[in-house]
Amino acid sequence: MLLENTCVWRPQSLAELRARLKQSSTGTIQFLAGGTDLVPALKRQGRVPELLVALSQIRELAGVKMSPTKDRLLIGPLTKLAQLSREPLIQQHFAVLGQVAGLVASPQIRNQATVGGNIMVDNRCKYYNQSEVDRHSHGGCFKAGGAVCHLIPNATRTSAPVCRARFVSDLAPVLILAHCELVIEGPQGERRIALKDLYHNEGLYGARLNAGEILTRLEIPLPLVGKIRYEKLRIRQAIDFPSLGVALSVRDEGGSEVLDVCLTGVDTRPVSLTFRPSQFATRDDFWQNVAQVSKKSVVPLKQDFFPPQYKREMIAVLLKRLWEGN
Amino acid sequence: MSYRIVGKKTPYVDAVDKVTGRAKYTDDLRLHHPLRVKIVRSPYANARIVGIDLSAARAVEGVVDFVVGADFRHTFGVLPISKDEPAMAKERVRYVGEPVVAIIAESERAAVQASRLVRVNYEVLKPHLDPQKSLNESTDLIHPELGKKNNLHKSVNQSFGDVVAGLRSADVVVEHQFEFESVTHAFTEPHATQVEWEGENLTVYSATQVPHYLHRALAEVLELPMHRLRVVKPHLGGGFGGKSDPFPHEMIAVKAALKTGRNIRLAFEREEVFYSHHGRHPTKISMKLGVSRDAGIQALDGYMLIDGGAYGSFGVVTTYYNGVLLQGPYNVPNINFHCDRVYTNKPMCGAMRGHGGVNPRFASEVLFDEACVRLKIDPCEMRLKHFHQPNSKTINEFRITSVGIHHGLRNAMAASGWSQKYQKLPFGKGIGVACGFFISGSALPIHWNEMPQSTVRLGIDYDGGVSLYSGASDIGQGSNTMLAQMAAEVLGLPMTMIKVLAADTRHCPIDYGSYSSRVTFMAGNAARNAAIRMRRQLLEAACQLLECEAPIPTPPGEPENFFRQGGRPPDYGALYLGANPNYEDGYLFVDEKIVAPDGREVKYLDAVRKALDFQGALQSKGGYVSPKMGGSFKGAGAGLSPSYSYTAFISEVTVDPATGFVKVDRVTCAHDYGQALNPLAVEGQLQGSIHMGLGQALMEGMRYDDGAVQNASLLEYKIPSPFEMPEVVIVPGSGDECEGPFGAKEVGEGALAPFIPSVANAIYDAVGVRLYSVPLTPDKVLEALRQHAGGAHAP
Amino acid sequence: MDKESTDKEMIVTLQVNGLTVRRFVPATMTLVEYLREELGLTGTKKGCDVGDCGCCTVLADGDPVLSCLALAVDFQGREITTIEGLAKGQELHPVQRAFVDEGGLQCGYCTPAMVLNAVALLNHQANPSAQEIKECISGTICRCTGYTKIEESIALAADRQRGQK
């Protein structure tokens, strides 16, 4: 599968990139980090932006540091997932993040894929992540530039397309529970947003930055508020994207436990939920509530290996495992 | 007799080339200035082609020409009785992915660009996707040109004994419906073909398991004499049955060469491999088993509906194999089966490892287990009592020679700790057994003829190196290594002196290729026979040098009995030396020497050079011909094999009752492969069969949406990773097959089938639920557990 | 603007198996195409071209990466090792030797990737656990062996490198 040809530019520093982004740009630009998500997508859609900016040389965007005030972990978005797993600072302050990074896809992909790429991974759907023949067969869906959604008939909202391609990042739910903030540079200067606010509730562009913007840093306030754990559901213990990922952080609120939960793989974005088990008379009541809330809060569709209903049910199962298995 | 090479762990002859990256697979070859070909495929499952507009595509710089359906007059098919497939769609397309237009261009980029500009105008028709509905369809036919009255491709109904009486006499009758998704070979090397001009002739390099069938099909479809075509199989990245048919893209590549006069290079994208498919049929089975406490299986009654997809492929054989492979490994006195293969608008199904026998095996082994539970009999002990006996005949007149499964299953029971575990493990842990039966090659050829099924030629020249020519394809199973072992053992030479030249129709004698587990048995025997004839020539030369009389060969005599035809002295007076002839004559060929009974020695090379005197070239050939056997009823030939393999599996699983996940922890395998020629290869085949079976058992399945394969990638089609693989314990379970080369028989396929029901039976032991729909995915396990619990608590 | 950003064809200079190679190629040419089509290093296989099968694995500065997911130009300045770069003359790399001896291959199509995965593992872990061995090959699909003999080959290579066999 040939990648369509286009221009490729490898800026050597952030300054060089900044300068280029300030120029009034003609044509489309796309950033290429690890490429593990973007390259197959470009090959399959048969079209490319006018300029691919390969970021690999911008060394200042890679690596993990402690803030000078020692109260924030600073993660460069170009840090490779494999590097994240090995990083002593991560092991010391946020070990689960390293472990989760070590479970993404495959060893080779972890040597290529970056943290930034993982949290901004394109939403996936079986009708979109497909060969040309298949897309042609069903007619292009919204995400593929067409005019239908094959999962939901009449999927428009006030004439705007509604795409339910699912969010699949493993790192995002864990980072969200750690109150991760993003530092983004753009033509108007620097802005900060909480990671959880990066995502939109639609599958077309789950986590797109504004034109000319670049993610320069992830910041995680230390110490972490609660103990964070993560478990994911997938049929193979390698290669596969999470069919469902459940991140849990348990914190204390006036002597009773509060469960902050963040889900991936089952909706168009990471879904945050909070549970207070102490409000329920029995554990059974509590788990019933979890099941009800899960049912209300996420809309899994027939998009990957497992049936939607099964994925939904597994939310409570994995949550129970994370919470009670501590 | 002790052997120096046979039976010893022998590295594959091509291993060094493979670990260094030197091994050239088809798309690794670099021909002179080839044109590239890109195939435009149908996006519709069922449609009429109204028109094709190539004008925009033709305008792309670098586009040279096109191939379309109108370029071909003949349809083809691997079976002469079922040639229903066009090289390219003409007036209609029958599955998503069917080739419609091929672009020939100077570069891949130009070909791809042009492919996006081809405009095909289709009249889209309602596709037939459900095999049951397609079977009932009588007006809108997928193949109106065949003159049939519905979409039924092939129907087989065979009945032996009295099933009704058998069921009546049984202590318990169990029955159920079963359902199986389609699985595909998913070899790692995508299909590829290159075509090279040489004078007026064309050499076709192709990733094929059967160069001979491809050679025939190309000659027919392209209307060329066979001698102008040469088919060569370079290194091959896996087949498992999926490269055993001739394929449209191979016809397209040769047509492109003919149209342009240029060399051609064509390689598939991964998704095209899935569209091409030819894998295991989606299957629905309804089966009934009558079992008696003492007499075992009294009757088996089964109906199988198999979804063939758009074309025939090997389907007629599959239809038979769905039934006939149920004739073992147990004695079944009354058996009735009916199998229908139906055309649908999906990629065609064909032969895949364990061809036709895998899904019915699941049904029968699960039902047998259920019967044993109801009869409160240990399912291993029950099986042990009712296996085939050596030198016996089945009710449909299969000739059963060696049977090693009895002690095989006993070994597996001991090694797995069966009796301490069965029905005694805690909830969530389980152990299960299942057994199987498979052919060592088909006794009858696809194309009716009197040729030996395998022929091997040997040549020795002045340097003493032995050239071994065979039409068999090494597809990764190690057949070239096996062939070299045959010659090295008989001639007393190191493996390095045997140079195998295989799978090249110009240089190699005909062989029916690598499928139906035939190569070791048939080509192995042929190679051994060729080596024995060569040995005789060298022995005569050595005796001249020793100035003594060469021993007079003992004439072979009649076979001991119908069941024991092998092991006789070679018949040097006949073309065919016999099956596994015993060539002992007092002389030893060992360490590049020929040692006379009196201890005098002649160096191998001296004997070679003496033998070359007055001849100039030393040659020999050997063949293999299956003995005549089988009944005279219609379809009696299906499943006939000179020898059968047997398998017993004991699997141990952990089932997570909260998620439904099944982990196969350990599997103990006893496979009756006769004698192991190369333990490395034998173990490799068994481990590989288990892995492929594990995929089908737990996760693999072609998922269709409106006839389009939705998981046409190695991300979404789930091949198990190393983490899912169980610990594999292989225990001895072999008889000595007197007709197999050095006692060997089948090992490549038979072990896959029974592994799957052994997992299902272990799940039952673990959590008390039976699953009848394969793959046994977590959601199905969970649903079954829920229904089971609901049933238990129901008032 | 940097010259690179205006040309769709460019000179890509790579260090491959210890040699500097230079080719004028389309800017978006993937590393696997560069190796196979430009350099003739066909030991690097193309099994899926979208990062699912692992057959195109090469080492970049010693780490296994998928060459079908990477642009060749993005590997300028890094040391690439392909399967052709392992043996020293006629002497196989110990991992290659172990795969031969232990039968850690059948069709051979995933073999270059498996060998390179193992070489990378043993370079930083001389005494790998069974789990680490599984992990190191878990991104490469083998359809023939069930991985068993591949794992045994890697364990044998590790033992031999530590001088135990």
Coordinates of N, CA and C in Angstrom, one line a residue, chain B residues 463-555:
Chain B
D463 N 30.8 -34.6 -8.9 CA 31.2 -34.1 -7.6 C 30.6 -34.9 -6.4
G464 N 29.7 -35.9 -6.8 CA 29.2 -36.7 -5.7 C 27.9 -36.1 -5.0
G465 N 27.7 -34.9 -5.3 CA 26.5 -34.3 -4.7 C 25.2 -34.9 -5.3
V466 N 24.2 -35.1 -4.5 CA 23.0 -35.7 -5.0 C 21.9 -34.7 -5.3
S467 N 21.5 -34.6 -6.5 CA 20.4 -33.7 -6.8 C 19.1 -34.4 -6.7
L468 N 18.2 -33.9 -5.9 CA 16.9 -34.6 -5.7 C 15.8 -33.7 -6.3
Y469 N 15.1 -34.2 -7.3 CA 14.1 -33.4 -8.0 C 12.7 -33.9 -7.5
S470 N 11.9 -33.0 -7.0 CA 10.5 -33.4 -6.6 C 9.6 -32.2 -6.9
G471 N 8.4 -32.6 -7.3 CA 7.4 -31.6 -7.5 C 6.7 -31.1 -6.2
A472 N 7.0 -31.7 -5.1 CA 6.3 -31.3 -3.8 C 6.8 -30.0 -3.4
S473 N 5.9 -29.2 -2.8 CA 6.2 -27.9 -2.4 C 6.5 -27.8 -0.9
D474 N 7.7 -27.3 -0.6 CA 8.0 -27.0 0.8 C 7.3 -25.6 1.1
I475 N 6.3 -25.7 2.0 CA 5.5 -24.5 2.3 C 5.8 -24.1 3.7
G476 N 6.9 -24.6 4.2 CA 7.3 -24.2 5.6 C 7.2 -25.4 6.5
Q477 N 6.5 -26.5 6.0 CA 6.4 -27.7 6.8 C 7.6 -28.5 6.9
G478 N 8.6 -28.2 6.0 CA 9.9 -28.9 6.0 C 9.9 -30.1 5.1
S479 N 9.2 -30.0 4.0 CA 9.2 -31.2 3.1 C 10.5 -31.4 2.4
N480 N 11.2 -30.3 2.0 CA 12.5 -30.4 1.4 C 13.5 -31.1 2.3
T481 N 13.4 -30.8 3.6 CA 14.2 -31.4 4.6 C 13.9 -32.9 4.7
M482 N 12.6 -33.2 4.7 CA 12.2 -34.6 4.8 C 12.7 -35.4 3.5
L483 N 12.6 -34.8 2.3 CA 13.1 -35.5 1.1 C 14.6 -35.7 1.2
A484 N 15.3 -34.7 1.6 CA 16.8 -34.9 1.8 C 17.1 -36.0 2.8
Q485 N 16.3 -36.1 3.8 CA 16.6 -37.1 4.8 C 16.5 -38.5 4.2
M486 N 15.5 -38.7 3.3 CA 15.2 -40.0 2.7 C 16.5 -40.4 2.0
A487 N 17.0 -39.5 1.1 CA 18.2 -39.8 0.3 C 19.4 -40.0 1.2
A488 N 19.6 -39.1 2.1 CA 20.8 -39.1 3.0 C 20.8 -40.4 3.8
E489 N 19.7 -40.8 4.3 CA 19.6 -42.1 5.1 C 20.0 -43.3 4.2
V490 N 19.3 -43.4 3.1 CA 19.5 -44.6 2.3 C 20.9 -44.7 1.7
L491 N 21.5 -43.5 1.3 CA 22.8 -43.5 0.7 C 23.9 -43.3 1.6
G492 N 23.6 -43.1 2.9 CA 24.7 -43.0 3.9 C 25.5 -41.7 3.7
L493 N 24.8 -40.7 3.4 CA 25.5 -39.4 3.2 C 25.1 -38.4 4.2
P494 N 25.9 -37.3 4.4 CA 25.4 -36.2 5.3 C 24.4 -35.4 4.5
M495 N 23.5 -34.7 5.3 CA 22.4 -34.0 4.7 C 22.9 -32.9 3.7
T496 N 24.1 -32.4 4.0 CA 24.6 -31.3 3.2 C 24.9 -31.8 1.7
M497 N 25.0 -33.1 1.5 CA 25.3 -33.6 0.2 C 24.1 -33.7 -0.7
I498 N 22.9 -33.6 -0.1 CA 21.7 -33.7 -0.8 C 21.1 -32.3 -1.2
K499 N 21.0 -32.0 -2.4 CA 20.5 -30.7 -2.9 C 19.1 -30.9 -3.4
V500 N 18.2 -30.4 -2.8 CA 16.8 -30.6 -3.2 C 16.4 -29.5 -4.1
L501 N 15.9 -29.9 -5.3 CA 15.3 -28.9 -6.2 C 13.9 -29.3 -6.4
A502 N 13.0 -28.5 -5.8 CA 11.6 -28.9 -5.8 C 10.7 -27.8 -6.3
A503 N 9.5 -28.2 -6.7 CA 8.4 -27.3 -7.0 C 8.8 -26.4 -8.2
D504 N 9.3 -27.1 -9.3 CA 9.6 -26.4 -10.5 C 9.2 -27.3 -11.6
T505 N 8.1 -26.9 -12.4 CA 7.5 -27.8 -13.3 C 8.4 -28.2 -14.5
R506 N 9.5 -27.4 -14.7 CA 10.4 -27.7 -15.8 C 11.3 -28.8 -15.4
H507 N 11.8 -28.8 -14.2 CA 12.8 -29.7 -13.8 C 12.3 -30.9 -13.0
C508 N 11.2 -30.7 -12.4 CA 10.7 -31.8 -11.4 C 9.6 -32.6 -12.0
P509 N 9.6 -33.9 -11.7 CA 8.5 -34.7 -12.1 C 7.2 -34.3 -11.3
I510 N 6.1 -34.8 -11.9 CA 4.8 -34.4 -11.4 C 4.6 -34.9 -9.9
D511 N 4.1 -33.9 -9.1 CA 3.7 -34.3 -7.8 C 2.4 -33.5 -7.5
Y512 N 1.5 -34.1 -6.8 CA 0.2 -33.4 -6.6 C 0.3 -32.3 -5.5
G513 N 1.5 -32.1 -5.1 CA 1.7 -30.9 -4.3 C 1.4 -31.1 -2.8
S514 N 1.4 -30.0 -2.1 CA 1.3 -30.0 -0.6 C 0.0 -29.7 -0.1
Y515 N -0.9 -30.7 0.0 CA -2.2 -30.6 0.7 C -2.6 -32.0 1.1
S516 N -3.7 -32.0 1.8 CA -4.2 -33.3 2.4 C -3.2 -34.2 3.0
S517 N -2.2 -33.6 3.6 CA -1.2 -34.3 4.4 C -0.6 -35.5 3.7
R518 N -0.3 -35.2 2.4 CA 0.2 -36.3 1.5 C 1.7 -36.4 1.3
V519 N 2.4 -35.3 1.6 CA 3.8 -35.2 1.1 C 4.7 -36.2 1.8
T520 N 4.7 -36.2 3.1 CA 5.6 -37.2 3.8 C 5.4 -38.6 3.3
F521 N 4.1 -38.9 3.3 CA 3.7 -40.3 3.0 C 4.1 -40.6 1.5
M522 N 3.7 -39.8 0.6 CA 3.8 -40.1 -0.8 C 5.1 -39.7 -1.4
A523 N 5.4 -38.4 -1.3 CA 6.7 -37.9 -1.9 C 7.8 -38.6 -1.1
G524 N 7.6 -38.7 0.2 CA 8.6 -39.4 1.0 C 8.9 -40.8 0.6
N525 N 7.9 -41.5 0.3 CA 8.1 -42.9 -0.2 C 8.8 -42.8 -1.6
A526 N 8.3 -41.9 -2.4 CA 8.9 -41.8 -3.8 C 10.4 -41.5 -3.7
A527 N 10.8 -40.6 -2.8 CA 12.2 -40.2 -2.6 C 13.0 -41.4 -2.1
R528 N 12.4 -42.1 -1.2 CA 13.1 -43.2 -0.6 C 13.3 -44.3 -1.7
N529 N 12.2 -44.5 -2.5 CA 12.4 -45.5 -3.6 C 13.4 -45.0 -4.6
A530 N 13.5 -43.8 -4.9 CA 14.5 -43.3 -5.9 C 15.9 -43.5 -5.3
A531 N 16.0 -43.3 -4.0 CA 17.3 -43.5 -3.3 C 17.7 -45.0 -3.3
I532 N 16.7 -45.8 -3.1 CA 17.0 -47.2 -3.1 C 17.5 -47.7 -4.4
R533 N 16.9 -47.2 -5.5 CA 17.3 -47.6 -6.8 C 18.8 -47.0 -7.1
M534 N 19.0 -45.8 -6.6 CA 20.4 -45.3 -6.7 C 21.4 -46.1 -6.0
R535 N 20.9 -46.5 -4.8 CA 21.8 -47.3 -3.9 C 22.2 -48.6 -4.7
R536 N 21.2 -49.1 -5.4 CA 21.5 -50.4 -6.1 C 22.6 -50.2 -7.1
Q537 N 22.5 -49.0 -7.8 CA 23.5 -48.8 -8.9 C 24.9 -48.6 -8.2
L538 N 24.9 -47.9 -7.1 CA 26.2 -47.7 -6.4 C 26.7 -49.0 -5.8
L539 N 25.8 -49.8 -5.4 CA 26.2 -51.1 -4.8 C 26.9 -51.9 -5.9
E540 N 26.3 -51.9 -7.1 CA 26.9 -52.7 -8.2 C 28.3 -52.2 -8.5
A541 N 28.4 -50.9 -8.5 CA 29.7 -50.3 -8.8 C 30.7 -50.6 -7.7
A542 N 30.3 -50.6 -6.5 CA 31.2 -50.9 -5.4 C 31.6 -52.3 -5.5
C543 N 30.7 -53.2 -5.9 CA 31.1 -54.6 -5.9 C 32.1 -54.9 -7.1
Q544 N 31.9 -54.1 -8.2 CA 32.9 -54.2 -9.2 C 34.3 -53.8 -8.6
L545 N 34.3 -52.7 -7.9 CA 35.6 -52.3 -7.3 C 36.1 -53.3 -6.3
L546 N 35.2 -54.0 -5.6 CA 35.6 -55.0 -4.7 C 35.9 -56.4 -5.3
E547 N 35.6 -56.4 -6.6 CA 35.7 -57.6 -7.4 C 34.9 -58.8 -6.8
C548 N 33.7 -58.4 -6.5 CA 32.8 -59.5 -6.0 C 31.5 -59.4 -6.6
E549 N 30.6 -60.4 -6.5 CA 29.3 -60.3 -7.1 C 28.4 -59.4 -6.2
A550 N 27.6 -58.6 -6.9 CA 26.6 -57.8 -6.1 C 25.6 -58.8 -5.7
P551 N 25.0 -58.6 -4.5 CA 24.0 -59.5 -4.0 C 22.8 -59.5 -4.9
I552 N 22.2 -60.7 -5.1 CA 21.1 -60.7 -5.9 C 19.8 -60.3 -5.1
P553 N 19.1 -59.3 -5.6 CA 18.0 -58.8 -4.8 C 16.9 -59.9 -4.6
T554 N 16.4 -59.9 -3.4 CA 15.3 -60.9 -3.1 C 14.1 -60.4 -3.8
P555 N 13.4 -61.3 -4.5 CA 12.1 -60.8 -5.1 C 11.1 -60.5 -4.0

